[in-house]
Coordinates of C-alpha atoms in Angstrom, one line a residue:
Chain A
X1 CA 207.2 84.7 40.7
X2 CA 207.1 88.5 41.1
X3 CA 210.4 90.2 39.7
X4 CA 212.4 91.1 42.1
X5 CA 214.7 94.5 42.0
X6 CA 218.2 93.8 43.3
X7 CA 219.2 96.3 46.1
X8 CA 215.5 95.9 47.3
X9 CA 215.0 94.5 50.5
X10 CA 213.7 90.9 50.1
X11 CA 213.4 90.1 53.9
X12 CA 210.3 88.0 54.2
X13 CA 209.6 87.6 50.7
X14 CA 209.8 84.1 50.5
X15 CA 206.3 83.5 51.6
X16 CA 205.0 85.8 48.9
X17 CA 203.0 84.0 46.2
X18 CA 200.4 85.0 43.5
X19 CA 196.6 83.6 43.6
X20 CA 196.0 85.3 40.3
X21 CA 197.6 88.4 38.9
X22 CA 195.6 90.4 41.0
X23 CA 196.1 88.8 44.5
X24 CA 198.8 88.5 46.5
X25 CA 199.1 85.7 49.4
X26 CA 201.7 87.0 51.6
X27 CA 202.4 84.3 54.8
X28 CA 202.5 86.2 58.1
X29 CA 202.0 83.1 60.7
X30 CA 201.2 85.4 64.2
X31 CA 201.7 88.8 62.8
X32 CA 198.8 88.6 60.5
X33 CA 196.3 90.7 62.6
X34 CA 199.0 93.3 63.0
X35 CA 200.0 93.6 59.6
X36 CA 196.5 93.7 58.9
X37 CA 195.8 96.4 60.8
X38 CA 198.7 98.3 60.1
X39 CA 197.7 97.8 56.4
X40 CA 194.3 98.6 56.8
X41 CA 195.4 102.4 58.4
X42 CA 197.6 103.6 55.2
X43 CA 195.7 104.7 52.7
X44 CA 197.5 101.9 50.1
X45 CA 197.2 102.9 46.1
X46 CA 196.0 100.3 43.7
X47 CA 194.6 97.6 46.6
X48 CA 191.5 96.8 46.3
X49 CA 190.7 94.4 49.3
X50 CA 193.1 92.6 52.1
X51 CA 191.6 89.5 53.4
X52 CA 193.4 88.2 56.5
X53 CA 193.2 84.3 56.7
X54 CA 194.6 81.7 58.6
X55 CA 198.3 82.9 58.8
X56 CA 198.2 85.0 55.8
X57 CA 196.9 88.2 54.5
X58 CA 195.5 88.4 50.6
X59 CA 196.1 91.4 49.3
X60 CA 193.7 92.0 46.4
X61 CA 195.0 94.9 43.5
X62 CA 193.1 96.6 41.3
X63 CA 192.5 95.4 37.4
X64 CA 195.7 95.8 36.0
X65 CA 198.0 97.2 38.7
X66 CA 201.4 95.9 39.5
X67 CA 202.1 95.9 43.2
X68 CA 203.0 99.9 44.4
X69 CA 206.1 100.5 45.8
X70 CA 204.6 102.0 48.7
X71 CA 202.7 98.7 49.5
X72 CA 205.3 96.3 49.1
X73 CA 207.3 98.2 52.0
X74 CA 204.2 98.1 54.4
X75 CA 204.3 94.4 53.7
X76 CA 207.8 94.6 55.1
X77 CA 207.8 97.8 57.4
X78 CA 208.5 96.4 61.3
X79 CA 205.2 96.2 63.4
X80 CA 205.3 97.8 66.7
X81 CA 203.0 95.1 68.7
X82 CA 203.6 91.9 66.5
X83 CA 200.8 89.5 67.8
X84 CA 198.1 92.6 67.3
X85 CA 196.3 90.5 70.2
X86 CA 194.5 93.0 72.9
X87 CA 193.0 95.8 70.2
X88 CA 189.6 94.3 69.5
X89 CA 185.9 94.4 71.0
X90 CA 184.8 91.5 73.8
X91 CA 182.0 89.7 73.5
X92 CA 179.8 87.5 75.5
X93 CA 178.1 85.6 73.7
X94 CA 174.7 82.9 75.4
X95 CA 175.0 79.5 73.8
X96 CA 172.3 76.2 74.4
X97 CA 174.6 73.6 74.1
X98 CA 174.0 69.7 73.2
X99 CA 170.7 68.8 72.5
X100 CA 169.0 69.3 69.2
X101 CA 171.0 72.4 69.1
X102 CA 174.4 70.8 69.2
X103 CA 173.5 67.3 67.5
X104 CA 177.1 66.5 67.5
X105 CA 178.1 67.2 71.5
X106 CA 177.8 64.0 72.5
X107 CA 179.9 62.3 70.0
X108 CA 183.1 64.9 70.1
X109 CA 182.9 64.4 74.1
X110 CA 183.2 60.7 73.9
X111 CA 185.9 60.8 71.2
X112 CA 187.8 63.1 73.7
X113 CA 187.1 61.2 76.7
X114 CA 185.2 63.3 78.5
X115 CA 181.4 64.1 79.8
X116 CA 179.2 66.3 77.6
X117 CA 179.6 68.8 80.8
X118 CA 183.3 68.8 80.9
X119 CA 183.2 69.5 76.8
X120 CA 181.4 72.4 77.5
X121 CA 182.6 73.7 80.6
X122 CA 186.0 73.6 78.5
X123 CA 184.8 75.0 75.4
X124 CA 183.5 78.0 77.4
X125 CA 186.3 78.3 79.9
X126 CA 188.3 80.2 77.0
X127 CA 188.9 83.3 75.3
X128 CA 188.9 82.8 71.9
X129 CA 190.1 85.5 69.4
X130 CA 188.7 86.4 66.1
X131 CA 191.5 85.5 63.2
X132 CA 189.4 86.3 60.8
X133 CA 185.9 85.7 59.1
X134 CA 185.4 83.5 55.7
X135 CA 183.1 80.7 54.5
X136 CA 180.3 82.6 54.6
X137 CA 179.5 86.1 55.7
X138 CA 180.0 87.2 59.2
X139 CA 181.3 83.6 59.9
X140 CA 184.3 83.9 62.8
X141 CA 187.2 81.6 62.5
X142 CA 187.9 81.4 66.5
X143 CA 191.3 80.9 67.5
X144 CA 192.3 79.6 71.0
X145 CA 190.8 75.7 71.2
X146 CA 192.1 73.6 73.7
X147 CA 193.9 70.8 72.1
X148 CA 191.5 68.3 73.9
X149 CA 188.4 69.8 72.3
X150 CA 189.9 69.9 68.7
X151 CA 188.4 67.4 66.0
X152 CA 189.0 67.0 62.4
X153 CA 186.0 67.8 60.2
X154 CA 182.9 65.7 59.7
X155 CA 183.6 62.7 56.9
X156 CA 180.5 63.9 54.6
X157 CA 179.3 67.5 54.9
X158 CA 175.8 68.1 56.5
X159 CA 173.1 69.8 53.5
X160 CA 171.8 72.3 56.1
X161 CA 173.4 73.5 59.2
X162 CA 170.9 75.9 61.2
X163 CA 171.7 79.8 61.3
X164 CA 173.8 80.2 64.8
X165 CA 175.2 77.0 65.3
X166 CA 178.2 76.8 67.1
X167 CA 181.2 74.5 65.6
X168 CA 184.2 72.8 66.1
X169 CA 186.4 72.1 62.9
X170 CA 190.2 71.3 63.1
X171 CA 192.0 74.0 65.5
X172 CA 188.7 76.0 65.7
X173 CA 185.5 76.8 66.7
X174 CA 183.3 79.2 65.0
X175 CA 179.5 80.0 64.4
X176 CA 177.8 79.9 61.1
X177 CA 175.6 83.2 60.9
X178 CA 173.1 81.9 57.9
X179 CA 171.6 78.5 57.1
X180 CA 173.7 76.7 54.5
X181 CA 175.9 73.2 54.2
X182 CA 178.4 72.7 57.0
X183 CA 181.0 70.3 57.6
X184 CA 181.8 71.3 61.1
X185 CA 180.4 69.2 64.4
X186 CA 177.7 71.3 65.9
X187 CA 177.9 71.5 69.7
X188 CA 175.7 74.2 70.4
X189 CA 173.6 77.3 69.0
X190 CA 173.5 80.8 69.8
X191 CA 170.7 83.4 69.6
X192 CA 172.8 86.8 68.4
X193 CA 172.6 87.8 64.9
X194 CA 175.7 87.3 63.6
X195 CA 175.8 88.7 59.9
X196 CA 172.9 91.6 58.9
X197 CA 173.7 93.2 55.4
X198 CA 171.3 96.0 56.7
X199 CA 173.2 97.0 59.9
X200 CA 175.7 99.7 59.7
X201 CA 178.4 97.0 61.0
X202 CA 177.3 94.2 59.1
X203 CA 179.6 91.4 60.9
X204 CA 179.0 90.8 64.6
X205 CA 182.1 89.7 65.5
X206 CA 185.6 91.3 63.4
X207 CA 188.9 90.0 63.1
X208 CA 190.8 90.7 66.4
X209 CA 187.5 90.6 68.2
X210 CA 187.8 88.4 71.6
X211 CA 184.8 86.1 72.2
X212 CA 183.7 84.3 75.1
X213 CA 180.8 81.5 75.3
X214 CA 178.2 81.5 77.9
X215 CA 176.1 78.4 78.8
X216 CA 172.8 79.6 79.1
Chain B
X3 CA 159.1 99.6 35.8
X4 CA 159.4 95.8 34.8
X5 CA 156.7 93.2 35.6
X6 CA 157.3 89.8 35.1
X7 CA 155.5 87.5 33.4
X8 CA 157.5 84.4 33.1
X9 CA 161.2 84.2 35.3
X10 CA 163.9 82.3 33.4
X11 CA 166.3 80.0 34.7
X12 CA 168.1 82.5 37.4
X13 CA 167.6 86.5 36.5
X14 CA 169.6 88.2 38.9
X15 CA 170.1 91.9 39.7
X16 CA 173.7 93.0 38.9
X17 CA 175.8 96.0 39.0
X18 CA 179.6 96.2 39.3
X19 CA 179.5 94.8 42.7
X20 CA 180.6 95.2 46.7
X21 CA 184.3 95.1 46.9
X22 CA 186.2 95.8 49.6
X23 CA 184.3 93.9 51.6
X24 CA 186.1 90.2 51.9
X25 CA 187.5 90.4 55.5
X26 CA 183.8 90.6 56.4
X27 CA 183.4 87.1 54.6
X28 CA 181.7 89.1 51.6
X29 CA 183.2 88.7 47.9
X30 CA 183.0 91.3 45.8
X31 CA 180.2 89.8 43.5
X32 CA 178.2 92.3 40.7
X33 CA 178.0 90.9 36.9
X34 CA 180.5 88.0 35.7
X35 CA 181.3 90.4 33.1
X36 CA 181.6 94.0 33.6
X37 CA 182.7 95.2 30.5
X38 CA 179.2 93.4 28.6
X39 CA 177.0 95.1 31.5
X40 CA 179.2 98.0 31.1
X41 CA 178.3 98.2 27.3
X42 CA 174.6 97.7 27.6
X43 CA 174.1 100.5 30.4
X44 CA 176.2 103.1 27.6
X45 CA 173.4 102.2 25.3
X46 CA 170.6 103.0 27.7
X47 CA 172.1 106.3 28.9
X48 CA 173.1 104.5 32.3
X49 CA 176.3 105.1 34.3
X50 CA 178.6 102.0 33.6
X51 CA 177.1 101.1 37.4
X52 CA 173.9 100.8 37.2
X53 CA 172.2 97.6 38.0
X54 CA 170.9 95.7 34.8
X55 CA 169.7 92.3 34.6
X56 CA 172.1 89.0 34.5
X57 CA 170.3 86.1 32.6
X58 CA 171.9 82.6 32.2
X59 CA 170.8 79.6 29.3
X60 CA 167.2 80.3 29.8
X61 CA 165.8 84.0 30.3
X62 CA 162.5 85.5 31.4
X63 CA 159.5 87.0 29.3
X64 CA 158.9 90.6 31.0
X65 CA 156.2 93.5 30.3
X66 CA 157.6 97.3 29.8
X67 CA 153.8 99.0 30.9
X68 CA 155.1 101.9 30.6
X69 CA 157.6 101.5 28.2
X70 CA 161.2 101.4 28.1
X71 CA 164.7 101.5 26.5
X72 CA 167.0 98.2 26.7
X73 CA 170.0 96.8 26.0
X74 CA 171.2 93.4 25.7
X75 CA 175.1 92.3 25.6
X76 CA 176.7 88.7 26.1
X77 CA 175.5 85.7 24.8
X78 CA 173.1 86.1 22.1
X79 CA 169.7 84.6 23.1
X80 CA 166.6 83.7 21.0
X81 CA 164.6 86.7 21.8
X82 CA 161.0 88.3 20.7
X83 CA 159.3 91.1 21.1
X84 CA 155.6 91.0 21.5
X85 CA 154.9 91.5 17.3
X86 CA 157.3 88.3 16.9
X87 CA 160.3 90.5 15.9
X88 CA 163.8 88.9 17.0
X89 CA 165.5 91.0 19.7
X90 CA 169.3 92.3 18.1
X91 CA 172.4 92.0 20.5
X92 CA 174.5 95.2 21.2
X93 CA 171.6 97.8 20.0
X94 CA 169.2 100.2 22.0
X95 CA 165.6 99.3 21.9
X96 CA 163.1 101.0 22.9
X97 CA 159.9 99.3 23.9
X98 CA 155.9 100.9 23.2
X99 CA 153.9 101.0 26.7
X100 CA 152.8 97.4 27.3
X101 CA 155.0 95.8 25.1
X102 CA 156.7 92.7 26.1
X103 CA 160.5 90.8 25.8
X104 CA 161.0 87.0 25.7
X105 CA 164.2 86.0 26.0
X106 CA 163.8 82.4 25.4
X107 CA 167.1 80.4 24.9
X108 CA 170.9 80.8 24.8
X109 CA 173.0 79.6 21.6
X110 CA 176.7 79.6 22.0
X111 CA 177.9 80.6 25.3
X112 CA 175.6 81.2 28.7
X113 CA 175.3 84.4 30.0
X114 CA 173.8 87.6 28.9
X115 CA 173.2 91.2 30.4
X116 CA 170.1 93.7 30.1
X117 CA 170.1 97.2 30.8
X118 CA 167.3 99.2 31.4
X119 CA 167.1 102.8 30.9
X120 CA 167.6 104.5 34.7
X121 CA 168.8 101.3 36.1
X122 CA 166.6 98.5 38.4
X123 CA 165.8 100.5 41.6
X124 CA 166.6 97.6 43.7
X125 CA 167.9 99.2 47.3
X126 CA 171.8 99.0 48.0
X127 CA 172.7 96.4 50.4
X128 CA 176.2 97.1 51.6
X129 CA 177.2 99.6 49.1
X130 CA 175.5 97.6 45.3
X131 CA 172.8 96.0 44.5
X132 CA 174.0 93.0 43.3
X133 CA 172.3 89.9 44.0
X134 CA 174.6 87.7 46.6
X135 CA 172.6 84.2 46.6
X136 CA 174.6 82.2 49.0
X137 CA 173.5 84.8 52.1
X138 CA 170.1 86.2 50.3
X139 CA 170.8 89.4 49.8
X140 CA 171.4 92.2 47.3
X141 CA 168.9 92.7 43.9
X142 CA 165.3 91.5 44.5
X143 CA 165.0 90.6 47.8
X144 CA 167.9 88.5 48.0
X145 CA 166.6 86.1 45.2
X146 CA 166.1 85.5 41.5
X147 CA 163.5 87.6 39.9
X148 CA 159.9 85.4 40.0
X149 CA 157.1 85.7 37.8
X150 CA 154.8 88.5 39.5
X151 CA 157.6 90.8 40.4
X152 CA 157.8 94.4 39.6
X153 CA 160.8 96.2 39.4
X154 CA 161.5 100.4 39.2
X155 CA 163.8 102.0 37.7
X156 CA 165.7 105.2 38.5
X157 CA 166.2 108.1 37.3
X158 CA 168.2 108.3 33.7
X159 CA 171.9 109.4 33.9
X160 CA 172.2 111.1 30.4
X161 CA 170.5 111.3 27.1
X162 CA 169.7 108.7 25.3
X163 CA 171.8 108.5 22.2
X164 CA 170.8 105.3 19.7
X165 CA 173.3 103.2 18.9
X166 CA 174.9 100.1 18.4
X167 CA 178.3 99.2 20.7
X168 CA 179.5 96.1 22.2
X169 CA 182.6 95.3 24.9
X170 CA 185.8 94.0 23.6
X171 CA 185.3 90.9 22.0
X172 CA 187.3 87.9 24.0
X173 CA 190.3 87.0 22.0
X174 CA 189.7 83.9 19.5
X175 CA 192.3 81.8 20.9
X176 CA 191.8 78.6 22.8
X177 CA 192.1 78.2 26.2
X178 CA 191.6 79.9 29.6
X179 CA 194.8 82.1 30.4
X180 CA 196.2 81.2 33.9
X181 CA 199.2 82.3 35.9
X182 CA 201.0 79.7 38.3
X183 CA 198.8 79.7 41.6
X184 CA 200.4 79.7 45.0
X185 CA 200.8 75.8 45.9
X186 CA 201.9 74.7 42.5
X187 CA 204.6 72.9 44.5
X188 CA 202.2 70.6 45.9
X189 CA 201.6 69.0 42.3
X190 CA 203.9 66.4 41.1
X191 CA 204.6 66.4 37.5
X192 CA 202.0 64.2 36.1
X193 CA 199.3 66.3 38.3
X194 CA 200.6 69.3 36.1
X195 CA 201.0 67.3 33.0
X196 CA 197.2 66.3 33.0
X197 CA 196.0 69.7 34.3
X198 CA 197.8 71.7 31.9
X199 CA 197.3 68.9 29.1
X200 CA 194.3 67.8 29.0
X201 CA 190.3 69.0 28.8
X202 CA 188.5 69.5 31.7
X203 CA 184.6 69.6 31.4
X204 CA 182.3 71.9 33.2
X205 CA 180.0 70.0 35.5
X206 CA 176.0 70.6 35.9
X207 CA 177.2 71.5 39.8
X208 CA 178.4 74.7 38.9
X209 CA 177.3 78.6 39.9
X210 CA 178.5 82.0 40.2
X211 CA 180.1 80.2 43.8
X212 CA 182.6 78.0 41.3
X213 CA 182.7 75.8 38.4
X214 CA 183.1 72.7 39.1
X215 CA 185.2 70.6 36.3
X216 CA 185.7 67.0 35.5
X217 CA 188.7 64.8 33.8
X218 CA 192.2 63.3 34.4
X219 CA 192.5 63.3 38.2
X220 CA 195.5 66.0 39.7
X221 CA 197.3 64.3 42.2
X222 CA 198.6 66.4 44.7
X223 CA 200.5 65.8 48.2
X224 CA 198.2 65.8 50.7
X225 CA 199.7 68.2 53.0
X226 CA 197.1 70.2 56.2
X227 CA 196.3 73.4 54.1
X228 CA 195.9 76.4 56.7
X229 CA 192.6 78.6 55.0
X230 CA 194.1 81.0 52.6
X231 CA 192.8 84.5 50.9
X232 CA 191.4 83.3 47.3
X233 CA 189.6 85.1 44.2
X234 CA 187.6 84.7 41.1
X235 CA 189.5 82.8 39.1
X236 CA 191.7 80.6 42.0
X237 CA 191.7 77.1 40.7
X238 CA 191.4 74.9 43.6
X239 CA 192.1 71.3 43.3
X240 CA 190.2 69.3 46.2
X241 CA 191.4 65.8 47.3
X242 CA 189.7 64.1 44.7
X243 CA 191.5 65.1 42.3
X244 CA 189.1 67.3 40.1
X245 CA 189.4 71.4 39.8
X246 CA 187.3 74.1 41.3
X247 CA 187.6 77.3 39.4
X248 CA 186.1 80.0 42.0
X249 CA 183.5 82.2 41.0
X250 CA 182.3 85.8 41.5
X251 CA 180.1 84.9 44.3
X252 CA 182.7 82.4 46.2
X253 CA 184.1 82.0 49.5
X254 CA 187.0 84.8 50.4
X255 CA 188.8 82.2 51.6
X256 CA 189.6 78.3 50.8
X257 CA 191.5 75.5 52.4
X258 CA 192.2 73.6 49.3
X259 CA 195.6 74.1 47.3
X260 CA 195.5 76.4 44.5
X261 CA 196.9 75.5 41.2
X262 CA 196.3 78.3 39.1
X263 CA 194.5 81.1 38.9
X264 CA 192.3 82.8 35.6
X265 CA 193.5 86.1 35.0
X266 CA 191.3 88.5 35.0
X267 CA 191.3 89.4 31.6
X268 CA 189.8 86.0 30.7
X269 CA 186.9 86.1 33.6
X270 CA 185.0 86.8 30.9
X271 CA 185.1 83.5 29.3
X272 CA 184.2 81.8 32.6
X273 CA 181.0 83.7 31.8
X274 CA 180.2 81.9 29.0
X275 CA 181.0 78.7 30.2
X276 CA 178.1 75.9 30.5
X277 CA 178.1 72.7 31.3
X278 CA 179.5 70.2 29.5
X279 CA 181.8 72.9 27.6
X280 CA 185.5 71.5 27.5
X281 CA 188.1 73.9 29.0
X282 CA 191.8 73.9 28.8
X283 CA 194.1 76.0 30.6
X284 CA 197.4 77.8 29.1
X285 CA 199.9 79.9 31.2
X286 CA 200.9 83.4 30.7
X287 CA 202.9 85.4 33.3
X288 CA 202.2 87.9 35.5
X289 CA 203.4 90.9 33.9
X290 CA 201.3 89.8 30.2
X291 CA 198.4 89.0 32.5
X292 CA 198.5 92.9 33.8
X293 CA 199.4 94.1 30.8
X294 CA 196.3 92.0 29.2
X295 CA 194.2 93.5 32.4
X296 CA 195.1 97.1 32.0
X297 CA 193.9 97.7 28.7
X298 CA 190.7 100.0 29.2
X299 CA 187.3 98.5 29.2
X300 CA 187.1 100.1 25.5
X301 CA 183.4 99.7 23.5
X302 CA 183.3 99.1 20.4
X303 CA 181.2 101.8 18.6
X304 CA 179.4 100.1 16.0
X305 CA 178.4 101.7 12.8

């Protein structure tokens, strides 16, 4: 939908789409930390926010700007370290797991065939990686769960999850930071203050960030 | 300084809002319209920023002890002041010590805005002081003004210089102005025919999150969506069929196929929307939808 120039380069185009005028959805599958990062360093004219999401970056202009020139060639300028993996902070983070804090433990473990000890031994054998935070504030889309730990997302939404509850929906796992609905199956809670508007780094974990659960 | 006596429906602390902020999970937020809060600070003196108040259908009835200049743009609301004399829309007033402001209830439209002279003192939370209700934070402690709260305000910007002004009036035409959204594909042609066709009604479930609509059902391939980067004004359409047009204060980023998306120039409208209002959308393309976008934020000087 954007004009096109001929003699431009149009190399990875394809997956370019507009939201609204404003807001550019530009697919970048495993580069998308990279490209965030690398967008994140230039000092872009006319962008107002860039929201990396699952597999794509949104690029947000201001009121009334087309896309710069400058911008459309850092969507396409070759990164240096594609997967963008190895950059970020580590974190270990406690968890209680099952119990009234993760209501749903026992049910995913069944469904996957395995004792509430080997679902959590397995959910905190791995690294996971921040892709990036949405749904709420400070909340961390973890990538990096096992296939055999994976579950689609609860039929009817729960009215209040509790702040720090730790969740599996679809490929990930993630925490929610504030009280609110939740359709995710709650395996766990955590104690660390995820989100605080007052703190001078407001989100906990960021995207890139590598997280690892501890059973406490 | 504000007391009040009697909170409306929602009153919200609002300025221009926090963006830049969405890869923490934060929308950018601040008034549904900029250009009416905009207009109202100009006729208090204020810079264009400062935070003023955002009233929707049903308003509060505050006390000025110490006086005060206002301003109120938007949606004209029945509104008195303490000797029974009806509030006007788009004017500076200024208030006697101890005199009070009922804004009672909305007639066409939803939303108004009311600035103060010096702006509400709330603290900045992450760079404005908007109110963000879905984390509690932002504006008066994170939470609609109740009755017993007192409010500051700051320190003036400039002279106050009476006068009457308002923002660009929305154009008369019908419709919401949308440009093709990113998984139009996904639609088959009688999806598109109803959405594009047909009225849409807002629902009572609606917020500054989304508006929720209701009508002829959009069907839609059901295809594993990853979670994409979305807006105000994305137009999500859900499994079941019925849209979601996202909000000033919604989610940064969605999992449901967008359709369309409000151009910007037109958030405005979504302002004014209430439920039960009927909404129909109309397409434009990109480059009108800038074009429509980059005209300056002018205010009207009135007479």
């Amino acid at each position: 939908m954007g004009k096109q120039t001929i003699g431009q380069p149009v190399a990875g185009q394809a997956g370019w789409r507009w939201v609204t005028e404003r807001g550019l959805r530009v697919a970048t599958g495993e580069t998308t930390l990279a490209r965030y990062r690398l967008l994140v360093s230039r000092a872009l004219p006319d962008v107002e926010d860039i929201v990396p999401a699952d597999d794509s970056l949104l690029l947000v202009l201001k009121r009334g700007a087309a896309l710069p020139p400058s911008v459309r060639a850092a969507l396409i300028e070759p990164l240096d370290e594609p997967s963008g993996a190895a950059s970020g902070t580590r974190h270990e983070i406690a968890v209680d797991y099952g119990g009234a804090a993760g209501p749903d433990l026992n049910a995913l473990a069944r469904q996957a065939g395995m004792s509430e000890a080997t679902y959590i031994e397995r959910h905190a054998a791995t690294e996971y990686t921040v892709a990036f935070l949405g749904f709420q504030p400070g909340f961390p889309y973890l990538r990096g769960l096992p296939d055999t730990l994976q579950a689609a997302r609860r039929a009817s939404p729960r009215q209040r999850v509790p702040a720090g509850s730790v969740a599996i929906g679809g490929r990930y796992t993630g925490i929610y930071p504030a009280d609110g609905p939740g359709g995710w199956h709650l395996v766990g809670r955590v104690h660390a203050a995820l989100f605080d508007p007052q703190r001078q780094r407001p989100a906990l974990l960021m995207p890139g960030d590598r997280v690892r659960f501890v059973p406490s | 300084m504000i007391e009040v006596l009697q909170a409306g429906l929602c009153d919200l602390v609002m300025d221009l809002g926090r963006p830049g902020r969405a890869a923490l999970g934060v929308p950018a937020g601040g008034a549904a319209d900029r250009a009416a809060l905009a207009a109202a600070n100009r006729l208090v003196g204020n810079d264009p920023s400062a935070a003023g108040l955002e009233i929707i259908l049903s308003g509060p009835r505050l006390r000025f002890p110490s006086g005060g200049v206002v301003a109120l743009t938007g949606a004209r609301f029945d509104a008195v002041r303490s000797s029974g004399v009806p509030v006007a829309w788009n004017e500076t007033l200024v208030l006697a010590a101890g005199e009070a402001l009922t804004v009672g209830r909305v007639g066409t439209g939803c939303r108004c805005w009311m600035a103060l002279r010096g702006g509400l003192a709330s603290p900045l939370v992450m760079g404005s002081r908007s109110t963000f209700l879905p984390a509690g934070f932002g504006g008066h402690r994170g939470r609609p003004l109740q009755a017993g709260d007192r409010q500051r305000c700051g320190a003036p910007a400039a002279e106050v210089k009476l006068g009457r002004a308002m923002p660009p009036a929305s154009e008369a035409e019908e419709g919401l102005r949308v440009v093709a959204g990113p998984q139009i594909g996904q639609f088959d042609d009688r999806g598109l025919a109803r959405f594009f066709g047909t009225d849409y009604r807002v629902q009572p479930a609606s917020d500054r999150r989304g508006l929720r609509l209701a009508g002829a059902r959009i069907g839609h391939r059901r295809v594993e969506l990853p979670s994409q980067g979305v807006l105000p004004g994305a137009v999500q359409v859900p499994p079941d069929g019925q849209p979601i047009i996202l909000g000033w204060d919604g989610p940064v980023t969605g999992g449901y196929p967008v359709i369309a998306g409000v151009i910007a120039a037109d958030l405005p409208k979504l302002a004014q929307l209430k439920p039960g209002d009927a909404v129909r959308f109309v397409t434009v393309e990109i480059e009108m939808a800038r074009a429509l976008a980059a005209a300056p934020l002018e205010i009207r000087e009135l007479g």
